[in-house]
mmCIF file with all atom_site columns, C-alpha atoms in Angstrom:
data_model
loop_
_atom_site.group_PDB
_atom_site.id
_atom_site.type_symbol
_atom_site.label_atom_id
_atom_site.label_alt_id
_atom_site.label_comp_id
_atom_site.label_asym_id
_atom_site.label_entity_id
_atom_site.label_seq_id
_atom_site.pdbx_PDB_ins_code
_atom_site.Cartn_x
_atom_site.Cartn_y
_atom_site.Cartn_z
_atom_site.occupancy
_atom_site.B_iso_or_equiv
_atom_site.pdbx_formal_charge
_atom_site.auth_seq_id
_atom_site.auth_comp_id
_atom_site.auth_asym_id
_atom_site.auth_atom_id
_atom_site.pdbx_PDB_model_num
ATOM 1   C CA . ALA C 1 1   ? -8.977  18.867  0.974   1.00 44.00 ? 1   ALA C CA 1
ATOM 2   C CA . GLY C 1 2   ? -12.499 17.652  1.388   1.00 52.00 ? 2   GLY C CA 1
ATOM 3   C CA . GLY C 1 3   ? -14.708 18.004  4.439   1.00 55.00 ? 3   GLY C CA 1
ATOM 4   C CA . VAL C 1 4   ? -13.569 20.183  7.269   1.00 55.00 ? 4   VAL C CA 1
ATOM 5   C CA . ALA C 1 5   ? -14.742 19.842  10.848  1.00 56.00 ? 5   ALA C CA 1
ATOM 6   C CA . VAL C 1 6   ? -13.859 22.585  13.298  1.00 59.00 ? 6   VAL C CA 1
ATOM 7   C CA . ASP C 1 7   ? -14.349 22.104  17.003  1.00 61.00 ? 7   ASP C CA 1
ATOM 8   C CA . THR C 1 8   ? -13.317 24.145  20.021  1.00 60.00 ? 8   THR C CA 1
ATOM 9   C CA . ARG C 1 9   ? -12.517 22.389  23.253  1.00 63.00 ? 9   ARG C CA 1
ATOM 10  C CA . THR C 1 10  ? -11.629 23.807  26.645  1.00 61.00 ? 10  THR C CA 1
ATOM 11  C CA . VAL C 1 11  ? -8.912  21.932  28.462  1.00 62.00 ? 11  VAL C CA 1
ATOM 12  C CA . GLY C 1 12  ? -7.575  22.396  31.945  1.00 62.00 ? 12  GLY C CA 1
ATOM 13  C CA . SER C 1 13  ? -7.834  21.310  35.524  1.00 60.00 ? 13  SER C CA 1
ATOM 14  C CA . SER C 1 14  ? -11.140 20.622  37.205  1.00 60.00 ? 14  SER C CA 1
ATOM 15  C CA . GLY C 1 15  ? -10.415 23.404  39.671  1.00 65.00 ? 15  GLY C CA 1
ATOM 16  C CA . GLY C 1 16  ? -10.361 25.901  36.798  1.00 57.00 ? 16  GLY C CA 1
ATOM 17  C CA . ALA C 1 17  ? -6.928  27.297  37.685  1.00 59.00 ? 17  ALA C CA 1
ATOM 18  C CA . ALA C 1 18  ? -5.491  26.723  34.195  1.00 63.00 ? 18  ALA C CA 1
ATOM 19  C CA . THR C 1 19  ? -7.769  26.459  31.157  1.00 64.00 ? 19  THR C CA 1
ATOM 20  C CA . ASP C 1 20  ? -7.319  27.218  27.481  1.00 67.00 ? 20  ASP C CA 1
ATOM 21  C CA . ALA C 1 21  ? -9.419  26.922  24.336  1.00 68.00 ? 21  ALA C CA 1
ATOM 22  C CA . ILE C 1 22  ? -7.942  24.985  21.422  1.00 71.00 ? 22  ILE C CA 1
ATOM 23  C CA . ALA C 1 23  ? -9.442  25.074  17.914  1.00 72.00 ? 23  ALA C CA 1
ATOM 24  C CA . ILE C 1 24  ? -9.142  21.674  16.259  1.00 73.00 ? 24  ILE C CA 1
ATOM 25  C CA . GLU C 1 25  ? -9.499  21.364  12.495  1.00 76.00 ? 25  GLU C CA 1
ATOM 26  C CA . ILE C 1 26  ? -9.865  17.928  10.942  1.00 77.00 ? 26  ILE C CA 1
ATOM 27  C CA . ARG C 1 27  ? -9.631  17.554  7.169   1.00 77.00 ? 27  ARG C CA 1
ATOM 28  C CA . SER C 1 28  ? -10.593 14.469  5.237   1.00 82.00 ? 28  SER C CA 1
ATOM 29  C CA . PRO C 1 29  ? -9.067  13.888  1.790   1.00 87.00 ? 29  PRO C CA 1
ATOM 30  C CA . SER C 1 30  ? -11.265 14.414  -1.248  1.00 88.00 ? 30  SER C CA 1
ATOM 31  C CA . THR C 1 31  ? -9.679  11.438  -3.068  1.00 92.00 ? 31  THR C CA 1
ATOM 32  C CA . VAL C 1 32  ? -7.986  8.268   -1.863  1.00 94.00 ? 32  VAL C CA 1
ATOM 33  C CA . THR C 1 33  ? -6.416  5.860   -4.357  1.00 96.00 ? 33  THR C CA 1
ATOM 34  C CA . LEU C 1 34  ? -4.779  2.479   -3.872  1.00 97.00 ? 34  LEU C CA 1
ATOM 35  C CA . THR C 1 35  ? -2.332  1.375   -6.572  1.00 97.00 ? 35  THR C CA 1
ATOM 36  C CA . VAL C 1 36  ? 0.227   -1.360  -7.187  1.00 97.00 ? 36  VAL C CA 1
ATOM 37  C CA . ALA C 1 37  ? 3.422   -1.091  -9.219  1.00 96.00 ? 37  ALA C CA 1
ATOM 38  C CA . ASP C 1 38  ? 2.390   -4.164  -11.271 1.00 95.00 ? 38  ASP C CA 1
ATOM 39  C CA . ALA C 1 39  ? -1.181  -5.518  -11.309 1.00 96.00 ? 39  ALA C CA 1
ATOM 40  C CA . THR C 1 40  ? -0.197  -8.825  -12.975 1.00 95.00 ? 40  THR C CA 1
ATOM 41  C CA . LEU C 1 41  ? 2.109   -11.152 -11.069 1.00 95.00 ? 41  LEU C CA 1
ATOM 42  C CA . SER C 1 42  ? 3.612   -14.106 -12.934 1.00 92.00 ? 42  SER C CA 1
ATOM 43  C CA . ALA C 1 43  ? 5.213   -17.357 -11.856 1.00 89.00 ? 43  ALA C CA 1
ATOM 44  C CA . ILE C 1 44  ? 8.992   -17.210 -11.527 1.00 86.00 ? 44  ILE C CA 1
ATOM 45  C CA . GLY C 1 45  ? 10.834  -19.934 -13.453 1.00 76.00 ? 45  GLY C CA 1
ATOM 46  C CA . CYS C 1 46  ? 13.434  -20.996 -10.894 1.00 63.00 ? 46  CYS C CA 1
ATOM 47  C CA . ALA C 1 47  ? 14.477  -24.374 -9.589  1.00 54.00 ? 47  ALA C CA 1
ATOM 48  C CA . GLY C 1 48  ? 11.933  -25.630 -7.081  1.00 55.00 ? 48  GLY C CA 1
ATOM 49  C CA . GLY C 1 49  ? 9.048   -23.693 -8.657  1.00 62.00 ? 49  GLY C CA 1
ATOM 50  C CA . GLY C 1 50  ? 5.998   -22.503 -6.751  1.00 73.00 ? 50  GLY C CA 1
ATOM 51  C CA . SER C 1 51  ? 7.158   -18.902 -6.570  1.00 89.00 ? 51  SER C CA 1
ATOM 52  C CA . TYR C 1 52  ? 5.369   -15.845 -7.880  1.00 92.00 ? 52  TYR C CA 1
ATOM 53  C CA . GLN C 1 53  ? 6.330   -12.232 -8.341  1.00 93.00 ? 53  GLN C CA 1
ATOM 54  C CA . SER C 1 54  ? 5.471   -9.521  -5.822  1.00 95.00 ? 54  SER C CA 1
ATOM 55  C CA . THR C 1 55  ? 4.710   -5.817  -6.147  1.00 97.00 ? 55  THR C CA 1
ATOM 56  C CA . THR C 1 56  ? 4.604   -2.714  -3.960  1.00 97.00 ? 56  THR C CA 1
ATOM 57  C CA . LEU C 1 57  ? 1.381   -1.189  -2.704  1.00 97.00 ? 57  LEU C CA 1
ATOM 58  C CA . ARG C 1 58  ? 0.765   2.580   -2.469  1.00 97.00 ? 58  ARG C CA 1
ATOM 59  C CA . LEU C 1 59  ? -2.105  4.475   -0.849  1.00 97.00 ? 59  LEU C CA 1
ATOM 60  C CA . ALA C 1 60  ? -2.340  8.148   -1.873  1.00 96.00 ? 60  ALA C CA 1
ATOM 61  C CA . ALA C 1 61  ? -4.589  10.916  -0.568  1.00 94.00 ? 61  ALA C CA 1
ATOM 62  C CA . ASP C 1 62  ? -5.498  13.986  -2.613  1.00 91.00 ? 62  ASP C CA 1
ATOM 63  C CA . GLY C 1 63  ? -3.329  12.923  -5.509  1.00 86.00 ? 63  GLY C CA 1
ATOM 64  C CA . ASP C 1 64  ? 0.240   12.515  -4.354  1.00 89.00 ? 64  ASP C CA 1
ATOM 65  C CA . LEU C 1 65  ? 0.316   12.456  -0.539  1.00 93.00 ? 65  LEU C CA 1
ATOM 66  C CA . ASP C 1 66  ? 1.670   8.992   0.308   1.00 95.00 ? 66  ASP C CA 1
ATOM 67  C CA . VAL C 1 67  ? -0.263  7.604   3.295   1.00 94.00 ? 67  VAL C CA 1
ATOM 68  C CA . THR C 1 68  ? 0.577   3.926   2.733   1.00 95.00 ? 68  THR C CA 1
ATOM 69  C CA . ARG C 1 69  ? 2.059   3.453   6.216   1.00 93.00 ? 69  ARG C CA 1
ATOM 70  C CA . LEU C 1 70  ? -1.038  4.942   7.893   1.00 92.00 ? 70  LEU C CA 1
ATOM 71  C CA . SER C 1 71  ? -3.414  2.127   6.948   1.00 94.00 ? 71  SER C CA 1
ATOM 72  C CA . SER C 1 72  ? -3.756  -1.628  7.117   1.00 95.00 ? 72  SER C CA 1
ATOM 73  C CA . TYR C 1 73  ? -4.723  -3.815  4.173   1.00 97.00 ? 73  TYR C CA 1
ATOM 74  C CA . THR C 1 74  ? -6.560  -7.047  3.418   1.00 97.00 ? 74  THR C CA 1
ATOM 75  C CA . SER C 1 75  ? -6.760  -9.475  0.513   1.00 98.00 ? 75  SER C CA 1
ATOM 76  C CA . ASN C 1 76  ? -10.150 -10.959 -0.326  1.00 98.00 ? 76  ASN C CA 1
ATOM 77  C CA . ASP C 1 77  ? -8.445  -14.207 -1.440  1.00 97.00 ? 77  ASP C CA 1
ATOM 78  C CA . THR C 1 78  ? -5.306  -15.238 0.438   1.00 97.00 ? 78  THR C CA 1
ATOM 79  C CA . SER C 1 79  ? -4.896  -18.303 -1.795  1.00 96.00 ? 79  SER C CA 1
ATOM 80  C CA . VAL C 1 80  ? -4.068  -15.827 -4.608  1.00 96.00 ? 80  VAL C CA 1
ATOM 81  C CA . ALA C 1 81  ? -2.299  -12.889 -2.924  1.00 97.00 ? 81  ALA C CA 1
ATOM 82  C CA . VAL C 1 82  ? -1.115  -12.000 0.580   1.00 97.00 ? 82  VAL C CA 1
ATOM 83  C CA . LEU C 1 83  ? 0.316   -8.827  2.068   1.00 97.00 ? 83  LEU C CA 1
ATOM 84  C CA . ARG C 1 84  ? 3.688   -8.345  3.737   1.00 96.00 ? 84  ARG C CA 1
ATOM 85  C CA . ASP C 1 85  ? 4.684   -5.247  5.659   1.00 93.00 ? 85  ASP C CA 1
ATOM 86  C CA . ASP C 1 86  ? 8.407   -5.025  6.395   1.00 91.00 ? 86  ASP C CA 1
ATOM 87  C CA . GLY C 1 87  ? 8.122   -1.752  8.271   1.00 88.00 ? 87  GLY C CA 1
ATOM 88  C CA . TYR C 1 88  ? 9.176   0.300   5.241   1.00 90.00 ? 88  TYR C CA 1
ATOM 89  C CA . THR C 1 89  ? 7.013   -0.876  2.359   1.00 94.00 ? 89  THR C CA 1
ATOM 90  C CA . VAL C 1 90  ? 3.856   -2.923  1.942   1.00 96.00 ? 90  VAL C CA 1
ATOM 91  C CA . ARG C 1 91  ? 4.133   -5.651  -0.679  1.00 97.00 ? 91  ARG C CA 1
ATOM 92  C CA . VAL C 1 92  ? 1.555   -7.854  -2.379  1.00 97.00 ? 92  VAL C CA 1
ATOM 93  C CA . LEU C 1 93  ? 2.938   -11.378 -2.846  1.00 96.00 ? 93  LEU C CA 1
ATOM 94  C CA . GLY C 1 94  ? 1.525   -13.782 -5.397  1.00 95.00 ? 94  GLY C CA 1
ATOM 95  C CA . VAL C 1 95  ? 0.615   -17.145 -3.837  1.00 94.00 ? 95  VAL C CA 1
ATOM 96  C CA . GLY C 1 96  ? -1.365  -18.946 -6.554  1.00 92.00 ? 96  GLY C CA 1
ATOM 97  C CA . PRO C 1 97  ? -3.159  -18.264 -9.844  1.00 93.00 ? 97  PRO C CA 1
ATOM 98  C CA . GLY C 1 98  ? -6.342  -16.189 -9.842  1.00 96.00 ? 98  GLY C CA 1
ATOM 99  C CA . SER C 1 99  ? -7.563  -12.689 -9.026  1.00 98.00 ? 99  SER C CA 1
ATOM 100 C CA . ALA C 1 100 ? -7.699  -10.923 -5.679  1.00 98.00 ? 100 ALA C CA 1
ATOM 101 C CA . THR C 1 101 ? -8.874  -7.537  -4.494  1.00 98.00 ? 101 THR C CA 1
ATOM 102 C CA . ILE C 1 102 ? -6.593  -5.699  -2.081  1.00 98.00 ? 102 ILE C CA 1
ATOM 103 C CA . SER C 1 103 ? -8.426  -3.195  0.136   1.00 98.00 ? 103 SER C CA 1
ATOM 104 C CA . ALA C 1 104 ? -7.313  -0.451  2.500   1.00 97.00 ? 104 ALA C CA 1
ATOM 105 C CA . TYR C 1 105 ? -8.850  -0.295  5.981   1.00 94.00 ? 105 TYR C CA 1
ATOM 106 C CA . GLY C 1 106 ? -12.550 0.582   5.909   1.00 93.00 ? 106 GLY C CA 1
ATOM 107 C CA . ASN C 1 107 ? -12.688 -0.171  2.155   1.00 94.00 ? 107 ASN C CA 1
ATOM 108 C CA . VAL C 1 108 ? -11.760 3.448   1.392   1.00 93.00 ? 108 VAL C CA 1
ATOM 109 C CA . ALA C 1 109 ? -9.882  2.221   -1.703  1.00 96.00 ? 109 ALA C CA 1
ATOM 110 C CA . SER C 1 110 ? -9.102  -1.063  -3.437  1.00 97.00 ? 110 SER C CA 1
ATOM 111 C CA . VAL C 1 111 ? -7.096  -2.464  -6.340  1.00 98.00 ? 111 VAL C CA 1
ATOM 112 C CA . ALA C 1 112 ? -7.325  -5.719  -8.317  1.00 98.00 ? 112 ALA C CA 1
ATOM 113 C CA . VAL C 1 113 ? -4.309  -8.008  -8.673  1.00 98.00 ? 113 VAL C CA 1
ATOM 114 C CA . THR C 1 114 ? -4.045  -10.973 -11.032 1.00 97.00 ? 114 THR C CA 1
ATOM 115 C CA . VAL C 1 115 ? -1.627  -13.842 -10.425 1.00 95.00 ? 115 VAL C CA 1
ATOM 116 C CA . GLU C 1 116 ? -0.919  -16.042 -13.431 1.00 93.00 ? 116 GLU C CA 1
ATOM 117 C CA . ASP C 1 117 ? 0.922   -19.296 -14.063 1.00 88.00 ? 117 ASP C CA 1
ATOM 118 C CA . ALA C 1 118 ? 2.705   -17.873 -17.129 1.00 84.00 ? 118 ALA C CA 1
ATOM 119 C CA . VAL C 1 119 ? 6.392   -18.257 -16.239 1.00 85.00 ? 119 VAL C CA 1
ATOM 120 C CA . VAL C 1 120 ? 8.804   -15.349 -16.224 1.00 79.00 ? 120 VAL C CA 1
ATOM 121 C CA . THR C 1 121 ? 12.243  -16.843 -16.803 1.00 73.00 ? 121 THR C CA 1
ATOM 122 C CA . PRO C 1 122 ? 15.083  -15.051 -15.044 1.00 70.00 ? 122 PRO C CA 1
ATOM 123 C CA . GLU C 1 123 ? 17.736  -13.758 -17.408 1.00 77.00 ? 123 GLU C CA 1
ATOM 124 C CA . LEU C 1 124 ? 21.301  -12.888 -16.505 1.00 81.00 ? 124 LEU C CA 1
ATOM 125 C CA . VAL C 1 125 ? 22.678  -9.998  -18.519 1.00 84.00 ? 125 VAL C CA 1
ATOM 126 C CA . ALA C 1 126 ? 26.476  -9.627  -18.518 1.00 83.00 ? 126 ALA C CA 1
ATOM 127 C CA . ARG C 1 127 ? 27.784  -6.079  -18.149 1.00 82.00 ? 127 ARG C CA 1
ATOM 128 C CA . VAL C 1 128 ? 31.310  -4.895  -18.849 1.00 85.00 ? 128 VAL C CA 1
ATOM 129 C CA . VAL C 1 129 ? 32.640  -1.578  -17.555 1.00 82.00 ? 129 VAL C CA 1
ATOM 130 C CA . THR C 1 130 ? 34.320  0.138   -20.503 1.00 82.00 ? 130 THR C CA 1
ATOM 131 C CA . SER C 1 131 ? 35.333  3.372   -18.792 1.00 77.00 ? 131 SER C CA 1
ATOM 132 C CA . LEU C 1 132 ? 35.323  5.000   -15.399 1.00 73.00 ? 132 LEU C CA 1
#
């Protein structure tokens, strides 16, 4: 971990009947990275059109500590990409073609996402169970 701040505070009643000293140690991560599962989101070729792919967002501290749910996020261009938080995962949804930068609160980390009009055509693949 990065910087460490140690502080000692005395807590108790104003009358001084019950007091105690508590050492508080606060650690800030040395690295914070924001990533997406797929940085290029394409149009989806379905009836009705106007739909784009989405991807999951992940904020990691000190390598692999997932802190995604502990932050909020913004898109610098909501005509290209918006964010949706369903309470379990944070997703980046493509809205229109272009590039957008997704940033964690306080700009501690950011990631670029590109949304393109190139169509991804859905494909149904038949599967047959041959043994159980």
